[in-house]
Amino acid sequence: MFDRSVEAPAKPALLENPGDHHDPHSQLHAEKTATTIGRKPSIEYRADIDGLRAIAVLLVLIFHGGLALFPSGYIGVDIFFVISGYLTTSIIMTSLDKGSFSFSGFYTRRIWRLQPAIIALLIATLLITTLLYLPSDYVDFLKSEKYTSLLISNQYFSKVTSGYATPDAASLPLLHTWSLAIEWQWYLALPLGLWLLNRYVAKRVFKATVLGLTLAAMALALYLSYAYPDRNYYFFTARIFELMIGSCAVIFSSETFRLKRLNASLICALALATLFYCATREDILSGFPGYHAIAVCLATAVLLFRGIGDASVTSKLLAFRPLVFIGTLSYSLYVWHWPILAVTSYLGIALTPLVQLVYFGATFVIGYLSFVLIENRFRKARAGFGKTLIGLMIVPAIALSLLHSAGDRNEGWPNRFNQGSNNLFNGLKASVPANREACLGVSDGTDPGCIMGAAQARPQVLLMGDSYSNHYWGFIETLAKDAGLAVLAQGYPACLALPNIYLYNWYKAKNALYQKCHNAAQRYYEMIANDHFRYVIIGQFWEAYLTDAIVTRLEDPRSVELSQQRLGVALRQALDIIVKSGATPVFLMNTLPMPTGINECLLKQVKLRGLLGSAEQSNQCASVPWSNDEDPTLARLFSELQGEYPSLIVIDPKSLQCKDGACATTVDGLPVYRDLGHMTDYASYRFGEMYLKRFGNPLKGAQ
């Protein structure tokens, strides 16, 4: 992703960039050639572009390193995309002008420039994860390796993460390859697109055509930002406009155009200020790339534009030698920085100042070694297109696909760990209900696989709510079997299952109502009114909804106080519907919210085989302090509801999990939590058994 228009350096090892398409010496004295469409792009070396690349990679490294200096430092990737569009377009158009362009030559050079470092990355991360990653995580990693080798890791990560810079993405060693996948997808589209336009589009409409396509791509990105705010970050269709803006900076340039230094410097100073302004914003990630990304890309294009960027004082500042040097390492720095952080996160190592210092130091040392030993060494093509494609692309893709299939069949090879660890894996796996996950995101009640408990002709209990109702599957099934009842489990992610309300700007709804949640809740209460359940159980992560998000319509004013008032009204409406149907209402409270880093701590002894004091550290995490404090708003509300609705049953799993100022994070030596706060199925079933023994069965009272 760090393309470079090519250099004329005396010391290519220091000045040549990892993303270069051609050998620098072959273009050392490239002449400025008029193109068939009337502009004259040059591929002469510009040190200021290396400086700009350095700023981009430093923004990314600082952001990922946990420093608060640039809360939106991920815009560095957008800067890279614009630079890539600019340089690839310059190179291809110059080759077309000379009549020397060939698709095979282009792709041969690209593969040799990018793939050696990627293959080294895939091998290195494979070795590390084989040693450290637990079976299920290892299978997921092998899958990400497969998709990285197939150049579609961006699509994969858009499906398996809840978003960018989210906790569930922090320990994925190849997460950062999403941008390299987009880069390769650009390489597949750009050469053919430029070749067709150059061949079939008249000179007088060429620029207008490119501009029109860029504006259309920009409009598409804005639509995706609105429609898919949680996933569009990884979409090629949401990113292509950034690369096309770089292309426009070439196509609309002219050797006859050059601003006066003062004017150019003022414009470029504003462009740099725009980049740093956007990098310091704290609230632009939702739906990104959107308007802020457009501003970043336009500012970058200004800095690249011939006659503006190279005519300004800022070009001298960007050509500062330390910046240029970092720019030459940018590809390697980007390739190796994230696996360091991912493994650190996976081992539960907090980003203390000392760890951050080690991270930056290791990134630069490994990045420099990679640049010298891999990138520079394999800079020139060493085989023709056919052999290059097979050796560096097809063979790795086939090998990693087969490895993933084998890993999946063998369940991540748990025998990599000791017998005690295998018992832990087997205990967790054996408790997972076959149909539980499939019953999250449904609300029509038609799937027989969502009925659990005792064998009955029809379900007498409805379990509904958000994903936290789904993690109570084992708990409720244990109670239901004991009571001889069948339970229909329905749930919707991040959804408050109450009538006549909406959640605003919530989950996947950006500045809009979470309509799917509202529709699901409406169907739940229709089922309650029509199906005459004995019990209706609502399980939620209640504390998560004590925000300003609850409204009854889009135009409602929003505040935390108003939202909590609407929550109280909706709860009473829900109870009225349930009681009127003849059912007994049951509210499920939440377990102790998952302590930060608890599973990393508990499982550290497994990952490190008990070495380096990991066993002692894990044992210390088997319980955490508990202040016995409940949210006062919820405590007051639920107390009022129990007074108003005498049949209401409230079940609080913390009565099992917590005692004497401490809460257990393991049960029978197995973790209580499986991901971002949800219980493991083993803990869910065991809590059900423990509840029966201690409190009896609350589902036997209304039979």
XYZ file of C-alpha atoms in Angstrom:
703
model
C 0.000 0.000 0.000
C 2.998 2.248 0.106
C 3.595 2.849 -3.558
C 6.333 5.045 -4.759
C 6.775 6.703 -8.092
C 10.294 5.911 -8.286
C 13.422 7.165 -7.380
C 16.580 8.422 -8.639
C 18.574 7.890 -5.516
C 22.222 7.323 -5.148
C 21.381 5.109 -2.148
C 18.277 3.122 -3.003
C 18.486 1.173 0.230
C 17.721 4.353 2.115
C 15.532 6.264 -0.284
C 13.637 3.695 -2.279
C 10.178 2.964 -0.952
C 8.653 -0.432 -0.415
C 5.699 0.301 -2.635
C 7.702 1.104 -5.774
C 6.501 -0.421 -8.983
C 9.718 -0.287 -10.978
C 13.389 -0.620 -10.358
C 14.648 2.877 -9.603
C 17.555 2.767 -11.980
C 15.360 1.911 -14.928
C 13.599 5.251 -14.475
C 16.468 7.326 -13.223
C 16.312 9.667 -16.148
C 12.703 9.155 -17.175
C 11.763 11.897 -19.555
C 8.672 13.962 -19.141
C 6.471 12.711 -21.896
C 3.240 14.232 -23.132
C 0.381 11.779 -22.826
C -2.292 11.028 -25.353
C -4.792 12.957 -23.294
C -2.891 16.156 -22.866
C -1.279 16.054 -19.431
C 2.271 15.198 -18.498
C 2.654 13.174 -15.346
C 6.159 12.686 -14.112
C 7.554 9.797 -12.136
C 10.599 11.672 -10.987
C 11.459 11.175 -7.341
C 9.932 13.602 -4.865
C 11.335 13.406 -1.356
C 8.301 15.232 0.013
C 6.134 12.235 -0.873
C 8.347 10.065 1.314
C 7.903 12.631 4.075
C 4.153 12.542 3.633
C 4.293 8.763 3.769
C 6.252 9.029 7.029
C 3.544 11.211 8.552
C 0.938 8.664 7.470
C 2.695 5.653 8.985
C 3.549 7.530 12.187
C -0.121 8.460 12.623
C -1.060 4.788 12.324
C 1.700 3.591 14.662
C 0.875 6.193 17.303
C -2.843 5.465 17.125
C -2.401 1.705 17.394
C 0.186 2.198 20.122
C -2.464 3.612 22.413
C -1.147 7.165 22.644
C -3.858 9.776 22.970
C -2.060 12.279 20.753
C -3.959 11.301 17.589
C -7.296 9.662 18.466
C -8.043 9.253 14.754
C -4.556 8.363 13.585
C -6.059 5.647 11.387
C -6.472 8.349 8.736
C -2.851 7.561 7.895
C -4.194 4.664 5.833
C -6.337 7.076 3.829
C -3.265 9.180 3.122
C -1.498 6.059 1.869
C -4.380 5.204 -0.426
C -4.257 8.630 -2.080
C -0.486 8.368 -2.508
C -0.922 4.917 -4.036
C -3.537 6.157 -6.482
C -1.287 9.028 -7.460
C 1.826 6.933 -8.051
C 0.231 3.947 -9.763
C -1.635 6.244 -12.122
C 1.557 8.185 -12.903
C 3.479 5.023 -13.690
C 0.791 3.357 -15.785
C -0.012 6.477 -17.803
C 3.657 7.151 -18.470
C 4.089 3.574 -19.680
C 1.025 3.917 -21.884
C 2.436 7.119 -23.359
C 5.686 5.375 -24.179
C 3.878 2.372 -25.579
C 5.755 0.164 -23.129
C 2.893 -0.809 -20.827
C 2.100 -4.484 -20.354
C -0.199 -6.080 -17.830
C 2.211 -8.937 -17.191
C 5.089 -6.535 -16.555
C 2.991 -4.424 -14.206
C 1.829 -7.382 -12.136
C 5.239 -9.042 -12.086
C 6.778 -5.921 -10.578
C 3.917 -5.520 -8.119
C 4.138 -9.077 -6.889
C 7.886 -8.926 -6.350
C 7.602 -5.602 -4.554
C 4.863 -6.609 -2.116
C 4.642 -10.368 -1.727
C 8.069 -11.245 -0.259
C 7.353 -9.171 2.850
C 3.796 -10.517 3.079
C 4.998 -14.111 2.795
C 7.530 -13.412 5.539
C 4.713 -11.951 7.641
C 2.511 -15.009 7.057
C 5.326 -17.373 8.042
C 6.330 -15.402 11.135
C 2.783 -15.031 12.445
C 2.092 -18.704 11.703
C 5.011 -19.720 13.909
C 4.011 -17.407 16.749
C 0.325 -18.353 16.727
C 1.179 -22.049 16.532
C 3.025 -21.605 19.789
C 0.616 -19.305 21.622
C -2.901 -19.269 20.195
C -5.640 -21.446 21.663
C -7.314 -23.959 19.318
C -10.379 -21.945 18.301
C -8.333 -18.761 17.962
C -5.732 -20.664 15.967
C -8.334 -21.886 13.485
C -9.564 -18.318 13.113
C -6.007 -17.175 12.487
C -5.467 -19.850 9.829
C -8.645 -18.669 8.160
C -7.356 -15.102 8.144
C -4.087 -16.334 6.603
C -6.049 -18.019 3.863
C -8.013 -14.893 3.044
C -4.901 -12.735 3.243
C -3.218 -14.957 0.641
C -6.365 -14.726 -1.502
C -6.221 -10.895 -1.306
C -9.667 -10.568 0.275
C -8.877 -10.262 3.976
C -10.808 -6.978 4.065
C -14.002 -8.889 3.315
C -13.172 -11.492 5.929
C -12.502 -8.991 8.693
C -15.642 -7.032 7.874
C -17.619 -10.166 8.741
C -15.794 -11.452 11.819
C -15.225 -8.201 13.730
C -17.770 -5.814 15.188
C -15.883 -2.900 13.660
C -12.490 -1.272 13.420
C -10.496 -0.643 16.612
C -12.873 -2.826 18.624
C -11.854 -5.221 21.420
C -12.695 -8.317 19.372
C -10.189 -7.214 16.714
C -7.298 -6.383 19.017
C -5.599 -9.796 18.943
C -5.987 -10.629 15.241
C -2.391 -10.643 13.925
C -3.356 -10.080 10.294
C -6.075 -7.494 10.818
C -3.972 -4.772 9.184
C -3.804 -6.719 5.910
C -7.297 -5.438 5.112
C -5.662 -2.359 3.596
C -3.194 -4.447 1.595
C -6.131 -6.429 0.224
C -7.788 -3.204 -0.909
C -4.500 -2.152 -2.464
C -4.377 -5.367 -4.491
C -7.999 -4.993 -5.521
C -7.064 -1.532 -6.763
C -4.217 -3.024 -8.765
C -6.670 -5.403 -10.405
C -9.012 -2.569 -11.384
C -6.743 0.372 -12.222
C -4.531 -0.933 -15.065
C -7.458 -2.261 -17.057
C -9.520 0.844 -16.350
C -6.795 3.236 -17.466
C -5.975 1.103 -20.489
C -9.620 1.104 -21.606
C -10.108 4.813 -20.991
C -6.876 5.699 -22.722
C -7.784 3.553 -25.697
C -11.480 4.255 -26.177
C -12.296 7.597 -24.527
C -11.677 10.777 -26.484
C -9.112 13.214 -25.112
C -11.651 15.949 -24.622
C -13.834 13.886 -22.294
C -11.145 11.813 -20.549
C -10.743 14.116 -17.589
C -14.489 14.604 -17.229
C -14.988 10.838 -17.281
C -12.416 10.241 -14.563
C -13.829 13.062 -12.449
C -17.358 11.711 -12.886
C -16.287 8.221 -11.826
C -14.469 9.655 -8.802
C -17.506 11.676 -7.716
C -19.707 8.606 -8.150
C -17.319 6.544 -6.011
C -17.353 9.308 -3.412
C -21.155 9.320 -3.351
C -21.172 5.538 -2.978
C -18.806 5.792 -0.016
C -21.098 8.309 1.687
C -24.069 6.019 1.123
C -22.202 3.045 2.585
C -21.158 5.210 5.535
C -24.839 5.759 6.270
C -26.161 2.293 5.403
C -23.379 0.126 6.880
C -21.578 2.269 9.469
C -20.255 -0.764 11.358
C -18.790 -2.571 8.337
C -17.999 -0.071 5.581
C -14.532 0.629 7.004
C -13.241 -2.498 5.274
C -15.181 -2.207 2.001
C -13.274 -1.736 -1.245
C -16.325 0.079 -2.583
C -16.052 2.532 0.315
C -12.339 3.113 -0.300
C -11.912 3.242 -4.058
C -12.693 6.962 -4.182
C -9.588 7.612 -2.062
C -7.338 5.973 -4.621
C -9.212 7.678 -7.449
C -8.622 11.073 -5.853
C -4.928 10.258 -6.106
C -5.460 9.434 -9.778
C -7.172 12.776 -10.305
C -4.144 14.553 -8.828
C -2.162 13.102 -11.743
C -4.713 13.433 -14.511
C -5.527 17.065 -13.763
C -1.911 18.140 -13.326
C 0.042 19.982 -15.971
C 3.690 20.916 -16.379
C 2.630 24.422 -17.375
C 0.739 24.986 -14.117
C 2.680 26.214 -11.118
C 1.503 28.485 -8.316
C 3.687 31.124 -6.776
C 5.497 29.834 -3.729
C 3.533 31.970 -1.265
C 0.146 30.887 -2.621
C 1.215 27.255 -2.853
C 2.610 27.359 0.684
C -0.588 28.794 2.128
C -2.702 26.156 0.395
C -0.406 23.312 1.470
C -0.228 24.613 5.030
C -4.015 24.474 5.106
C -3.887 20.933 3.692
C -1.441 19.801 6.390
C -3.556 21.483 9.039
C -6.567 19.555 7.716
C -4.722 16.259 8.092
C -3.707 16.975 11.667
C -7.128 18.384 12.508
C -8.833 15.175 11.376
C -6.218 13.033 13.135
C -7.007 14.738 16.445
C -10.801 14.283 16.250
C -12.265 11.809 18.741
C -15.660 11.004 17.277
C -15.312 10.323 13.547
C -14.871 6.532 13.460
C -18.553 5.623 13.181
C -19.330 5.232 9.499
C -15.766 6.056 8.489
C -14.806 6.699 5.689
C -17.223 9.580 5.315
C -16.906 13.345 5.072
C -13.755 13.487 7.199
C -12.110 10.915 4.932
C -12.987 13.051 1.919
C -11.326 16.038 3.584
C -8.213 13.974 4.347
C -7.984 12.675 0.789
C -8.459 16.077 -0.826
C -5.823 17.577 1.474
C -3.410 14.780 0.557
C -4.103 15.298 -3.140
C -3.268 18.994 -2.772
C 0.095 18.103 -1.239
C 0.788 15.728 -4.135
C -0.457 17.964 -6.939
C 2.326 19.122 -9.244
C 2.609 22.864 -9.283
C 1.184 23.141 -5.772
C 2.669 20.504 -3.485
C 6.143 20.634 -4.987
C 6.052 24.437 -5.257
C 5.413 25.078 -1.566
C 7.584 25.498 1.478
C 5.885 22.434 2.949
C 7.599 20.262 0.338
C 10.910 21.287 1.906
C 9.596 20.484 5.364
C 8.326 17.095 4.230
C 11.693 16.408 2.622
C 13.355 16.574 6.047
C 15.819 13.677 5.965
C 14.582 11.800 9.077
C 11.038 11.930 7.691
C 12.230 10.714 4.304
C 14.055 7.829 5.950
C 10.951 6.786 7.881
C 8.976 7.080 4.655
C 11.284 4.603 2.952
C 10.566 2.130 5.757
C 6.829 2.786 5.812
C 5.730 -0.460 4.174
C 7.831 -2.598 6.527
C 6.787 -0.565 9.552
C 3.165 -1.048 8.638
C 3.544 -4.765 7.889
C 5.238 -5.622 11.196
C 3.820 -3.186 13.723
C 0.383 -4.729 14.159
C 1.378 -8.364 14.885
C 3.493 -7.069 17.761
C 0.462 -5.354 19.272
C -1.898 -8.243 18.506
C 0.249 -10.834 20.296
C 0.795 -8.415 23.177
C -2.964 -7.998 23.504
C -3.544 -11.741 23.210
C -1.207 -12.383 26.128
C -3.039 -9.787 28.218
C -0.060 -7.460 28.448
C -1.249 -3.916 29.121
C 0.128 -1.062 27.050
C 2.085 0.583 29.846
C 4.619 3.264 28.910
C 7.381 0.653 29.043
C 5.462 -1.727 26.766
C 4.720 1.135 24.375
C 8.413 1.967 24.258
C 9.230 -1.667 23.476
C 6.525 -1.693 20.801
C 7.907 1.341 18.988
C 11.469 0.119 19.290
C 10.658 -3.384 18.072
C 8.603 -2.013 15.186
C 11.465 0.104 13.894
C 14.108 -2.572 14.408
C 12.080 -5.319 12.743
C 10.884 -2.913 10.063
C 14.412 -1.875 9.183
C 15.658 -5.476 9.101
C 12.715 -6.442 6.903
C 13.471 -3.564 4.567
C 17.130 -4.484 4.226
C 16.845 -8.265 4.178
C 13.574 -8.756 2.309
C 12.292 -5.708 0.451
C 15.552 -4.425 -0.948
C 16.825 -7.907 -1.662
C 13.728 -8.861 -3.649
C 13.018 -5.462 -5.150
C 13.707 -6.552 -8.721
C 11.699 -9.238 -10.456
C 13.564 -12.528 -10.488
C 11.283 -14.490 -12.815
C 8.728 -13.960 -15.539
C 5.050 -13.361 -14.910
C 3.967 -17.000 -14.996
C 6.554 -18.280 -12.533
C 6.115 -15.223 -10.341
C 2.360 -15.646 -10.180
C 2.600 -19.340 -9.371
C 5.483 -19.126 -6.913
C 4.509 -16.024 -4.931
C 0.721 -15.988 -5.219
C -0.897 -19.283 -6.193
C 1.282 -21.713 -4.233
C 1.001 -19.753 -0.937
C -2.753 -19.383 -1.404
C -3.234 -23.123 -2.006
C -0.908 -24.086 0.847
C -2.613 -21.795 3.362
C -6.082 -22.858 2.230
C -5.137 -26.499 2.783
C -3.585 -25.643 6.150
C -6.774 -23.929 7.260
C -8.879 -26.895 6.169
C -6.595 -29.252 8.094
C -6.650 -27.011 11.145
C -10.424 -26.810 11.052
C -10.777 -30.599 10.765
C -8.376 -31.105 13.644
C -10.009 -28.388 15.768
C -6.880 -26.278 15.952
C -4.634 -29.134 17.087
C -5.290 -28.823 20.842
C -2.507 -31.328 21.522
C -0.105 -28.437 21.027
C -0.871 -27.809 24.706
C -0.656 -30.071 27.761
C -3.327 -32.483 28.963
C -4.694 -30.109 31.572
C -5.268 -27.508 28.911
C -6.950 -30.085 26.680
C -9.376 -30.888 29.487
C -10.231 -27.194 29.659
C -10.826 -27.012 25.898
C -12.944 -30.165 25.931
C -15.023 -28.975 28.873
C -15.851 -25.676 27.190
C -16.570 -27.274 23.837
C -18.803 -30.040 25.188
C -21.176 -27.506 26.748
C -21.927 -25.507 23.603
C -25.552 -26.034 22.454
C -25.760 -26.865 18.772
C -28.456 -24.284 17.976
C -27.815 -21.429 20.386
C -25.974 -19.079 18.026
C -28.522 -19.607 15.257
C -31.247 -18.310 17.577
C -29.664 -14.890 17.953
C -30.901 -12.462 15.316
C -34.315 -14.123 14.921
C -37.764 -13.065 16.031
C -40.346 -15.099 14.101
C -40.441 -18.146 16.392
C -40.522 -20.604 13.501
C -37.198 -22.425 13.937
C -37.716 -25.668 15.922
C -34.003 -25.594 16.724
C -34.691 -22.615 18.989
C -36.851 -24.722 21.305
C -34.988 -26.208 24.264
C -35.747 -27.761 27.620
C -38.230 -30.574 28.094
C -39.770 -32.329 25.109
C -43.207 -30.777 24.649
C -45.605 -30.285 21.737
C -45.331 -26.524 22.085
C -43.145 -24.155 24.115
C -44.600 -22.856 27.371
C -41.789 -20.365 28.000
C -40.461 -17.507 25.880
C -36.891 -16.324 26.425
C -36.158 -13.040 24.657
C -33.822 -10.064 24.781
C -30.411 -9.142 23.435
C -27.338 -11.360 23.107
C -27.209 -11.603 26.897
C -30.501 -13.487 26.870
C -28.868 -15.872 24.409
C -25.949 -16.572 26.755
C -28.465 -17.709 29.400
C -29.467 -20.633 27.176
C -27.834 -23.219 29.452
C -29.109 -21.564 32.644
C -32.715 -21.454 31.453
C -32.600 -24.902 29.856
C -31.474 -26.365 33.185
C -34.405 -24.749 34.997
C -36.844 -25.695 32.219
C -35.884 -29.366 32.162
C -36.260 -29.540 35.912
C -39.724 -27.969 35.595
C -40.744 -30.077 32.592
C -41.126 -27.029 30.351
C -40.096 -26.256 26.774
C -38.570 -22.852 26.016
C -38.586 -20.851 22.781
C -35.383 -18.770 22.680
C -35.452 -15.609 20.572
C -32.935 -12.787 20.672
C -31.642 -9.831 18.720
C -28.155 -8.309 19.078
C -27.887 -5.125 21.154
C -31.678 -4.919 21.215
C -33.800 -3.756 24.133
C -36.789 -6.097 23.769
C -39.482 -3.728 24.993
C -42.572 -2.423 23.179
C -43.158 0.961 21.586
C -39.606 2.265 21.779
C -36.653 2.689 19.437
C -32.932 2.880 19.998
C -31.324 5.864 18.284
C -27.803 5.811 16.814
C -27.349 2.328 18.199
C -25.499 -0.756 17.034
C -25.633 -0.607 13.221
C -27.898 2.437 13.010
C -25.889 5.609 12.401
C -27.837 8.747 13.315
C -30.996 6.746 12.742
C -33.403 4.437 14.529
C -32.504 0.792 15.107
C -35.541 -0.323 13.138
C -34.789 -4.066 13.104
C -34.740 -4.114 16.886
C -38.076 -2.323 17.072
C -39.588 -4.751 14.578
C -38.246 -7.755 16.483
C -39.702 -6.490 19.772
C -43.041 -5.898 18.098
C -43.138 -9.525 16.913
C -42.175 -10.773 20.373
C -45.145 -9.060 21.978
C -47.485 -10.264 19.266
C -46.350 -13.811 20.086
C -46.880 -13.154 23.796
C -50.422 -11.925 23.211
C -51.336 -14.813 20.905
C -49.453 -17.867 22.181
C -50.281 -17.749 25.912
C -46.926 -18.696 27.410
C -46.676 -19.640 31.075
C -43.522 -17.614 31.529
C -41.960 -14.780 29.568
C -38.299 -14.253 30.429
C -36.503 -11.057 29.421
C -32.717 -11.145 29.570
C -30.728 -8.002 28.838
C -27.478 -6.278 29.576
C -29.662 -3.719 31.322
C -26.893 -1.310 32.260
C -25.966 -0.802 28.601
C -29.258 0.958 27.900
C -28.917 3.656 30.566
C -27.957 6.189 27.916
C -29.809 8.818 25.915
C -30.609 6.338 23.120
C -34.195 5.345 24.015
C -36.813 7.267 22.037
C -40.370 6.688 20.831
C -39.828 8.433 17.493
C -37.004 10.020 15.536
C -37.986 13.573 16.510
C -37.920 12.968 20.255
C -35.557 15.101 22.305
C -32.801 12.985 23.827
C -31.192 13.025 27.233
C -30.210 10.394 29.776
C -33.051 11.462 32.063
C -35.679 11.285 29.307
C -34.317 7.973 28.111
C -34.572 6.462 31.583
C -38.131 7.721 31.905
C -38.999 6.027 28.606
C -37.325 2.844 29.829
C -39.613 2.810 32.868
C -42.702 3.370 30.719
C -41.689 0.642 28.252
C -40.991 -1.852 31.032
C -44.438 -1.263 32.490
C -46.057 -1.640 29.069
C -44.166 -4.904 28.588
C -45.297 -6.194 31.973
C -48.897 -5.196 31.246
C -48.880 -7.202 28.005
C -47.225 -10.209 29.663
C -49.525 -10.262 32.691
C -52.620 -9.726 30.539
C -51.654 -12.764 28.426
C -51.699 -14.887 31.574
C -47.929 -15.365 31.726
C -45.574 -14.811 34.640
C -42.906 -12.218 33.845
C -39.259 -13.005 34.654
C -36.397 -10.524 34.458
C -32.865 -11.871 34.158
C -30.218 -9.561 35.554
C -26.657 -9.614 34.284
C -23.593 -11.323 35.647
C -20.770 -9.131 36.824
C -19.630 -7.175 33.751
C -16.556 -8.872 32.356
C -13.436 -7.431 34.017
C -11.001 -5.980 31.496
C -8.434 -8.509 30.301
C -9.724 -11.266 32.584
C -9.619 -14.106 30.058
C -6.175 -13.100 28.846
C -5.044 -13.347 32.459
C -6.815 -16.650 33.172
C -5.546 -18.313 30.010
C -2.034 -16.935 30.133
C -0.840 -20.088 31.880
C -2.222 -22.152 28.992
C -0.642 -20.037 26.291
C 2.734 -19.877 28.035
C 2.600 -23.491 29.336
C 2.871 -22.249 32.900
C 6.215 -20.587 32.234
C 7.393 -17.099 33.221
C 5.173 -17.051 36.294
C 2.019 -17.354 34.164
C 0.436 -20.028 36.404
C 0.635 -17.796 39.467
C -0.711 -14.820 37.512
C -3.657 -16.849 36.206
C -4.515 -18.168 39.672
C -4.682 -14.628 40.987
C -7.350 -13.841 38.382
C -9.770 -16.597 39.497
C -11.761 -13.956 41.363
C -12.011 -10.177 41.347
C -13.066 -7.692 44.041
C -16.731 -6.711 44.159
C -18.121 -3.686 45.899
C -21.709 -5.021 45.903
C -22.809 -1.786 44.277
C -25.768 -1.906 41.914
C -26.694 0.823 39.483
C -29.023 3.023 41.566
C -31.324 3.770 38.639
C -31.897 0.108 37.846
C -32.119 -0.890 41.512
C -34.801 1.717 42.173
C -36.704 0.907 38.965
C -36.733 -2.848 39.520
C -37.766 -2.401 43.151
C -40.700 -0.239 42.035
C -41.727 -2.792 39.410
C -41.680 -5.667 41.891
C -43.983 -3.642 44.110
C -46.346 -2.828 41.233
C -46.337 -6.324 39.709
C -46.352 -8.942 42.490
C -45.957 -11.835 40.014
C -42.680 -10.455 38.638
C -39.702 -12.737 39.264
C -36.189 -11.258 39.210
C -33.241 -13.653 38.848
C -29.790 -12.266 39.561
C -26.863 -14.601 38.657
C -24.553 -12.439 40.765
C -26.125 -14.148 43.791
C -24.254 -17.238 42.594
C -21.156 -15.616 41.169
C -20.366 -13.140 43.930
C -19.858 -13.539 47.680
C -18.023 -11.767 50.472
C -16.792 -8.906 48.333
C -15.449 -11.044 45.464
C -16.855 -12.442 42.225
C -15.683 -15.676 40.639
C -14.290 -15.517 37.119
C -13.996 -19.299 36.919
C -16.311 -22.164 37.754
C -14.790 -25.607 38.238
C -11.562 -24.135 36.912
C -13.139 -23.046 33.595
C -13.659 -19.393 32.606
C -17.008 -17.775 33.309
C -16.719 -15.459 30.293
C -16.277 -16.392 26.647
C -16.113 -13.001 24.935
C -17.085 -9.399 25.541
C -18.993 -10.152 28.727
C -21.031 -13.166 27.635
C -20.901 -16.295 29.761
C -19.386 -19.513 28.550
C -21.985 -22.211 28.005
C -20.308 -24.302 30.690
C -20.787 -21.509 33.231
C -24.361 -20.954 32.058
C -25.306 -24.591 32.686
C -23.401 -24.773 35.973
C -25.030 -21.587 37.246
C -28.391 -23.166 36.452
C -27.511 -26.233 38.524
C -26.204 -24.074 41.350
C -29.352 -21.932 41.313
C -31.599 -24.975 41.622
C -29.662 -26.244 44.613
C -29.536 -22.913 46.394
C -32.840 -21.245 45.564
C -35.084 -23.902 44.039
C -36.815 -23.569 40.681
C -38.661 -20.296 40.021
C -40.337 -21.876 36.956
C -42.383 -24.306 39.055
C -44.630 -21.750 40.677
C -47.122 -21.085 37.874
C -47.846 -24.617 36.663
